[in-house]
Short mmCIF file of C-alpha atoms in Angstrom, two decimals:
data_model
loop_
_atom_site.label_atom_id
_atom_site.label_comp_id
_atom_site.label_asym_id
_atom_site.label_seq_id
_atom_site.Cartn_x
_atom_site.Cartn_y
_atom_site.Cartn_z
CA MET A 1 45.31 -115.75 108.29
CA SER A 2 42.81 -118.14 107.75
CA SER A 3 39.31 -119.12 107.41
CA LYS A 4 37.52 -120.44 110.33
CA PRO A 5 36.62 -123.84 109.79
CA PHE A 6 33.44 -124.85 107.62
CA ILE A 7 31.73 -128.08 109.56
CA ILE A 8 29.11 -130.30 108.09
CA LEU A 9 27.63 -133.25 108.98
CA GLY A 10 29.69 -133.69 111.50
CA LYS A 11 32.84 -133.39 108.99
CA GLU A 12 35.44 -130.47 107.84
CA ILE A 13 34.56 -129.24 104.46
CA PRO A 14 38.60 -128.56 103.36
CA GLU A 15 39.23 -124.73 101.55
CA GLY A 16 39.49 -125.94 97.70
CA LYS A 17 38.11 -129.09 97.43
CA ARG A 18 35.61 -131.27 96.86
CA THR A 19 33.30 -133.37 98.81
CA VAL A 20 30.96 -135.50 98.90
CA LEU A 21 28.84 -136.82 102.37
CA ASP A 22 26.16 -138.61 102.77
CA LEU A 23 22.99 -137.11 104.53
CA GLU A 24 21.88 -140.80 105.91
CA VAL A 25 17.87 -141.11 105.84
CA ALA A 26 16.69 -144.20 107.26
CA LYS A 27 17.22 -147.98 106.40
CA LEU A 28 14.31 -150.15 104.00
CA HIS A 29 13.47 -152.98 105.34
CA THR A 30 15.97 -155.36 103.97
CA ARG A 31 18.33 -153.20 106.56
CA THR A 32 19.54 -151.12 102.93
CA THR A 33 21.20 -148.60 104.19
CA VAL A 34 19.22 -145.27 102.26
CA LYS A 35 21.78 -142.55 101.52
CA VAL A 36 21.05 -138.67 100.34
CA PRO A 37 24.24 -137.53 98.58
CA VAL A 38 25.64 -134.04 99.37
CA ILE A 39 28.32 -132.59 96.75
CA ILE A 40 30.43 -129.74 98.15
CA GLU A 41 32.50 -127.24 96.58
CA ARG A 42 34.29 -124.94 99.27
CA SER A 43 36.73 -122.38 97.07
CA LYS A 44 39.75 -121.16 98.86
CA LYS A 45 38.79 -118.03 99.19
CA PRO A 46 35.69 -117.34 102.04
CA GLY A 47 32.18 -115.73 100.59
CA PRO A 48 28.72 -117.14 100.90
CA VAL A 49 27.07 -120.45 100.96
CA VAL A 50 24.36 -121.32 98.67
CA LEU A 51 22.06 -124.49 98.34
CA LEU A 52 21.20 -125.74 95.45
CA LEU A 53 18.19 -128.20 95.93
CA ALA A 54 16.36 -130.54 93.34
CA GLY A 55 13.72 -133.55 94.58
CA ILE A 56 12.06 -132.40 97.28
CA HIS A 57 9.30 -133.90 96.02
CA GLY A 58 10.39 -137.26 94.11
CA ASP A 59 8.48 -137.30 90.74
CA GLU A 60 9.84 -133.82 89.89
CA THR A 61 12.34 -134.67 87.88
CA ASN A 62 13.23 -131.61 86.05
CA GLY A 63 15.16 -130.34 88.77
CA VAL A 64 16.91 -133.20 89.23
CA GLY A 65 18.23 -132.69 85.85
CA ILE A 66 18.81 -128.83 86.37
CA ILE A 67 21.49 -129.68 89.18
CA ARG A 68 22.79 -132.48 86.93
CA GLU A 69 23.71 -130.27 84.45
CA ILE A 70 25.18 -127.37 87.03
CA ILE A 71 27.61 -130.25 87.97
CA SER A 72 28.70 -131.52 84.74
CA GLN A 73 29.76 -127.91 83.12
CA LYS A 74 31.31 -127.29 86.61
CA ILE A 75 29.19 -123.86 87.22
CA ASN A 76 29.04 -125.60 90.80
CA ILE A 77 33.24 -124.56 91.24
CA PRO A 78 33.34 -121.39 92.89
CA ILE A 79 35.75 -119.05 92.92
CA THR A 80 34.69 -117.41 96.52
CA GLY A 81 32.36 -119.03 99.21
CA THR A 82 30.87 -122.38 98.84
CA ILE A 83 28.34 -124.72 96.84
CA ILE A 84 26.63 -127.23 98.04
CA CYS A 85 24.39 -129.11 95.85
CA ILE A 86 22.01 -132.14 96.50
CA PRO A 87 20.44 -132.89 93.43
CA VAL A 88 17.66 -135.60 95.34
CA PHE A 89 16.61 -134.61 98.41
CA ASN A 90 13.99 -137.46 98.46
CA ILE A 91 15.79 -139.97 97.54
CA PHE A 92 12.53 -142.66 98.23
CA GLY A 93 10.44 -141.31 96.32
CA TYR A 94 12.79 -140.81 93.38
CA LEU A 95 13.65 -143.87 93.21
CA ILE A 96 10.13 -145.27 92.88
CA GLN A 97 9.11 -141.79 91.10
CA THR A 98 6.48 -140.98 93.41
CA ARG A 99 5.73 -137.33 95.54
CA GLU A 100 5.89 -138.61 99.17
CA PHE A 101 7.52 -139.91 101.65
CA PRO A 102 7.52 -143.98 101.85
CA ASP A 103 5.16 -143.12 104.86
CA GLY A 104 2.40 -141.38 102.87
CA ARG A 105 3.58 -137.28 103.37
CA ASP A 106 4.68 -134.78 101.86
CA LEU A 107 8.34 -133.59 102.94
CA ASN A 108 7.39 -129.75 102.12
CA ARG A 109 5.00 -130.06 104.28
CA MET A 110 6.57 -131.51 107.39
CA PHE A 111 9.56 -128.40 107.95
CA PRO A 112 11.10 -128.03 110.30
CA GLY A 113 10.69 -131.38 111.42
CA SER A 114 11.00 -133.49 114.76
CA ALA A 115 13.76 -136.00 116.07
CA ASN A 116 10.69 -138.12 117.25
CA GLY A 117 7.65 -137.03 114.82
CA SER A 118 6.99 -139.61 111.20
CA LEU A 119 10.12 -140.78 109.03
CA ALA A 120 9.72 -137.36 107.08
CA SER A 121 9.80 -135.09 110.18
CA GLN A 122 12.54 -136.60 110.93
CA PHE A 123 14.22 -135.91 108.02
CA ALA A 124 13.36 -132.53 107.68
CA ASN A 125 14.28 -132.16 111.13
CA GLN A 126 18.26 -133.23 110.01
CA PHE A 127 18.08 -130.97 107.47
CA THR A 128 16.99 -128.55 109.11
CA LYS A 129 19.83 -129.19 112.13
CA GLU A 130 22.47 -130.50 110.12
CA ILE A 131 22.65 -128.28 106.67
CA ALA A 132 20.08 -125.29 106.78
CA PRO A 133 21.97 -122.97 109.49
CA HIS A 134 25.57 -122.89 107.39
CA VAL A 135 23.85 -121.30 104.12
CA ASP A 136 23.10 -118.06 103.36
CA TYR A 137 21.09 -118.48 100.33
CA VAL A 138 18.88 -121.36 98.59
CA ILE A 139 18.12 -121.89 95.22
CA ASP A 140 14.94 -125.05 95.45
CA PHE A 141 13.95 -126.50 92.46
CA HIS A 142 10.51 -127.54 91.90
CA THR A 143 7.93 -128.42 88.78
CA GLY A 144 3.66 -129.00 88.50
CA GLY A 145 2.26 -131.48 90.38
CA GLY A 146 0.70 -134.60 88.38
CA LYS A 147 0.52 -133.51 85.15
CA ARG A 148 0.26 -129.30 85.35
CA ASP A 149 3.14 -128.11 83.53
CA ASN A 150 4.37 -124.67 84.47
CA ILE A 151 5.96 -122.12 82.60
CA ALA A 152 9.38 -121.13 84.24
CA GLN A 153 8.91 -119.41 87.21
CA ILE A 154 10.69 -117.97 90.32
CA ARG A 155 8.57 -117.99 93.39
CA CYS A 156 9.02 -115.34 95.79
CA ASN A 157 6.86 -113.48 98.99
CA LYS A 158 6.57 -109.52 97.15
CA ASP A 159 8.06 -108.55 100.57
CA ASP A 160 11.26 -110.17 100.80
CA GLU A 161 13.15 -107.63 99.21
CA LYS A 162 16.51 -109.47 99.20
CA ALA A 163 14.61 -112.65 97.27
CA LEU A 164 12.81 -110.20 94.95
CA GLU A 165 16.26 -108.57 93.79
CA LEU A 166 17.86 -112.17 93.05
CA ALA A 167 14.41 -113.40 91.11
CA LYS A 168 15.04 -110.41 89.00
CA VAL A 169 18.72 -111.46 88.50
CA PHE A 170 17.51 -115.42 87.80
CA ASN A 171 15.64 -113.83 85.18
CA PRO A 172 13.14 -116.35 84.31
CA PRO A 173 10.26 -115.69 81.72
CA MET A 174 7.68 -115.28 85.11
CA ILE A 175 8.08 -113.83 88.79
CA VAL A 176 5.14 -115.05 90.94
CA PHE A 177 4.08 -113.71 94.13
CA SER A 178 3.26 -116.20 96.48
CA GLU A 179 2.71 -116.34 100.51
CA ASN A 180 5.19 -118.61 102.14
CA ILE A 181 3.23 -122.11 103.13
CA THR A 182 3.00 -123.10 106.48
CA LYS A 183 5.93 -125.98 107.15
CA SER A 184 7.27 -125.74 103.94
CA LEU A 185 11.22 -125.65 103.54
CA ARG A 186 10.90 -121.75 102.20
CA GLU A 187 8.86 -121.07 105.36
CA THR A 188 11.19 -122.89 107.33
CA LEU A 189 14.62 -121.02 105.42
CA HIS A 190 12.58 -117.65 105.46
CA LYS A 191 12.49 -117.68 109.32
CA MET A 192 16.53 -118.92 109.59
CA GLY A 193 17.15 -115.92 108.36
CA LYS A 194 17.77 -117.43 104.63
CA THR A 195 17.06 -116.12 101.93
CA ILE A 196 15.40 -118.62 99.40
CA LEU A 197 13.84 -118.70 95.46
CA LEU A 198 11.50 -121.40 94.71
CA PHE A 199 12.28 -121.98 91.22
CA GLU A 200 8.98 -123.94 89.73
CA GLY A 201 9.36 -125.53 85.74
CA GLY A 202 7.67 -128.05 83.92
CA LYS A 203 6.03 -130.87 84.79
CA SER A 204 6.30 -134.27 86.77
CA ILE A 205 8.78 -137.19 86.04
CA GLU A 206 9.64 -135.43 82.52
CA LEU A 207 13.15 -133.96 81.75
CA ASN A 208 11.86 -131.06 79.75
CA PRO A 209 15.18 -129.32 77.75
CA THR A 210 13.77 -125.80 77.85
CA ILE A 211 13.15 -126.05 81.75
CA ILE A 212 16.07 -127.38 82.09
CA ASN A 213 18.35 -124.60 80.37
CA GLU A 214 16.12 -121.62 82.39
CA GLY A 215 17.37 -123.18 85.48
CA VAL A 216 20.60 -123.44 84.74
CA ASN A 217 21.27 -120.29 82.76
CA GLY A 218 19.18 -118.87 85.83
CA THR A 219 21.37 -119.84 88.60
CA LYS A 220 23.60 -119.05 86.58
CA ASN A 221 23.15 -115.36 87.17
CA VAL A 222 22.30 -115.92 90.40
CA LEU A 223 25.85 -117.13 91.64
CA ILE A 224 27.78 -114.83 88.79
CA ARG A 225 25.96 -111.45 90.81
CA LEU A 226 26.24 -113.12 94.59
CA GLY A 227 30.80 -113.30 92.76
CA LEU A 228 30.51 -116.80 93.97
CA ILE A 229 31.84 -117.62 89.73
CA GLU A 230 33.17 -114.92 87.35
CA GLY A 231 30.52 -114.51 83.67
CA GLU A 232 28.60 -112.12 82.19
CA LEU A 233 24.83 -111.66 82.98
CA THR A 234 22.45 -113.81 80.84
CA VAL A 235 19.63 -111.22 80.06
CA LYS A 236 16.10 -112.31 78.24
CA GLU A 237 13.29 -110.25 78.51
CA THR A 238 12.19 -108.34 81.46
CA PRO A 239 10.25 -110.98 83.95
CA ILE A 240 5.98 -111.13 83.61
CA PHE A 241 5.41 -110.15 87.06
CA VAL A 242 2.05 -112.20 88.59
CA HIS A 243 0.76 -110.47 91.57
CA LYS A 244 -2.48 -112.19 92.17
CA ALA A 245 -3.59 -115.53 90.37
CA LYS A 246 -7.08 -117.74 89.59
CA TRP A 247 -7.21 -121.15 88.98
CA LEU A 248 -10.18 -121.62 86.28
CA ARG A 249 -11.04 -125.79 86.76
CA ALA A 250 -13.56 -127.73 84.45
CA SER A 251 -17.13 -126.74 84.16
CA HIS A 252 -17.57 -130.74 83.12
CA SER A 253 -15.90 -133.46 82.62
CA GLY A 254 -14.58 -135.38 79.85
CA MET A 255 -11.78 -135.34 77.35
CA PHE A 256 -9.18 -132.59 77.32
CA LYS A 257 -8.15 -130.66 74.73
CA VAL A 258 -6.16 -127.43 74.90
CA THR A 259 -6.05 -125.01 72.15
CA THR A 260 -3.96 -122.09 73.76
CA THR A 261 -0.10 -121.64 75.05
CA ASN A 262 1.66 -121.71 78.24
CA GLY A 263 3.19 -118.44 78.95
CA SER A 264 0.77 -116.86 76.55
CA PHE A 265 -0.74 -113.38 77.17
CA VAL A 266 -4.87 -114.31 76.59
CA LYS A 267 -7.58 -111.91 75.86
CA LYS A 268 -11.35 -112.29 78.06
CA LYS A 269 -13.87 -114.27 76.11
CA GLU A 270 -10.54 -116.27 74.02
CA VAL A 271 -10.86 -119.89 73.56
CA LEU A 272 -8.67 -121.65 75.79
CA GLY A 273 -9.59 -125.20 75.50
CA ILE A 274 -12.01 -128.05 74.49
CA ILE A 275 -13.73 -130.53 76.78
CA GLN A 276 -15.26 -132.98 74.55
CA ASP A 277 -17.26 -136.87 75.12
CA PRO A 278 -15.17 -140.30 73.32
CA PHE A 279 -18.61 -140.27 70.82
CA GLY A 280 -18.65 -137.44 69.12
CA ASP A 281 -21.79 -135.81 71.10
CA PHE A 282 -20.72 -133.37 73.26
CA LYS A 283 -18.80 -130.61 72.69
CA LYS A 284 -17.52 -127.45 75.89
CA LYS A 285 -15.30 -124.93 75.12
CA ILE A 286 -13.66 -122.93 77.88
CA TYR A 287 -13.37 -119.61 77.74
CA ALA A 288 -10.92 -116.63 79.38
CA PRO A 289 -13.13 -115.26 82.44
CA PHE A 290 -11.02 -112.04 81.84
CA ASP A 291 -7.45 -110.93 80.33
CA GLY A 292 -4.09 -112.40 81.95
CA HIS A 293 -1.06 -114.69 81.21
CA ILE A 294 -1.38 -118.63 81.12
CA PHE A 295 1.51 -119.88 83.18
CA CYS A 296 0.34 -123.00 84.09
CA ILE A 297 -1.50 -125.96 82.22
CA ASN A 298 -2.89 -129.32 83.03
CA LYS A 299 -1.80 -131.34 80.32
CA THR A 300 -4.09 -134.27 81.97
CA PRO A 301 -5.90 -135.83 78.42
CA ILE A 302 -9.38 -136.86 80.93
CA VAL A 303 -10.60 -134.21 83.19
CA ASN A 304 -13.38 -134.56 86.09
CA LYS A 305 -15.85 -131.81 86.66
CA GLY A 306 -13.90 -129.05 89.61
CA GLU A 307 -10.68 -130.18 88.03
CA ALA A 308 -7.63 -127.27 87.81
CA LEU A 309 -7.77 -125.99 84.35
CA PHE A 310 -5.50 -123.39 83.65
CA HIS A 311 -3.76 -120.82 86.51
CA ILE A 312 -3.97 -117.13 84.92
CA SER A 313 -3.04 -114.06 86.51
CA ILE A 314 -5.45 -111.64 86.79
CA GLU A 315 -3.57 -107.86 85.69
CA GLU A 316 -4.41 -105.22 88.01
#
């Protein structure tokens, strides 16, 4: 007995085959069509449909690197079910290495989108209608914005039991509980009944081997647990859970020197960094206000007063 046809973007995806489709975004002012490659691997046996997506912000290249490695290592070829890879979602931003869509909007604040809205809204709407209904699970790969460097982590809603279970299977160094952001891809997929993990790791405009390795191994774990591929789970230490957190902000403007390590546990009054002037006259130490784990550090060399510098967990 054959399984029912799997049709996406108007094309029927054959069993046991690799299919590459194009999600058309728009045309450039030169009339050149911009297309987003959608790589689909469907096994001959029915099973879950998993979407691996990166580059919703065009300058977040670590996620692109993760999916590239997953495809290169053939981890995306399932023995059951279907694996869809979209390595570069915001192709516009990726081409010029910027976070935003050409209309200046953050694509991850435009979901579910509108057929008659802005360019970003129309693209979000196309994804929400053409691809999202066909998937069961999603891993959405992100990095810290700008110079903010994230330790490898999975973000999920603490009340989403299925997502939390898979976050533990992913086995990142940290699992950060965070609410879904209004009009984000994560919120839209959650409302559609999909199980979604949001991976954060590294910073924008970099290819960090450690972060990419964390992303590949974690994704492989999830695919093994869901039965799409064979293999043994890679389990390191138990992830650190972050229930509450606070940003430590610069008390002064100046040159910023980091003296702690991302992912480390720090004690109250421990020196985390120093703000100083370029003339050798001024130096201000940044102290931890409480015990906690550092899971994001702003790596910018020059900071202004009030700028977010360290994201630190608040221990219960």
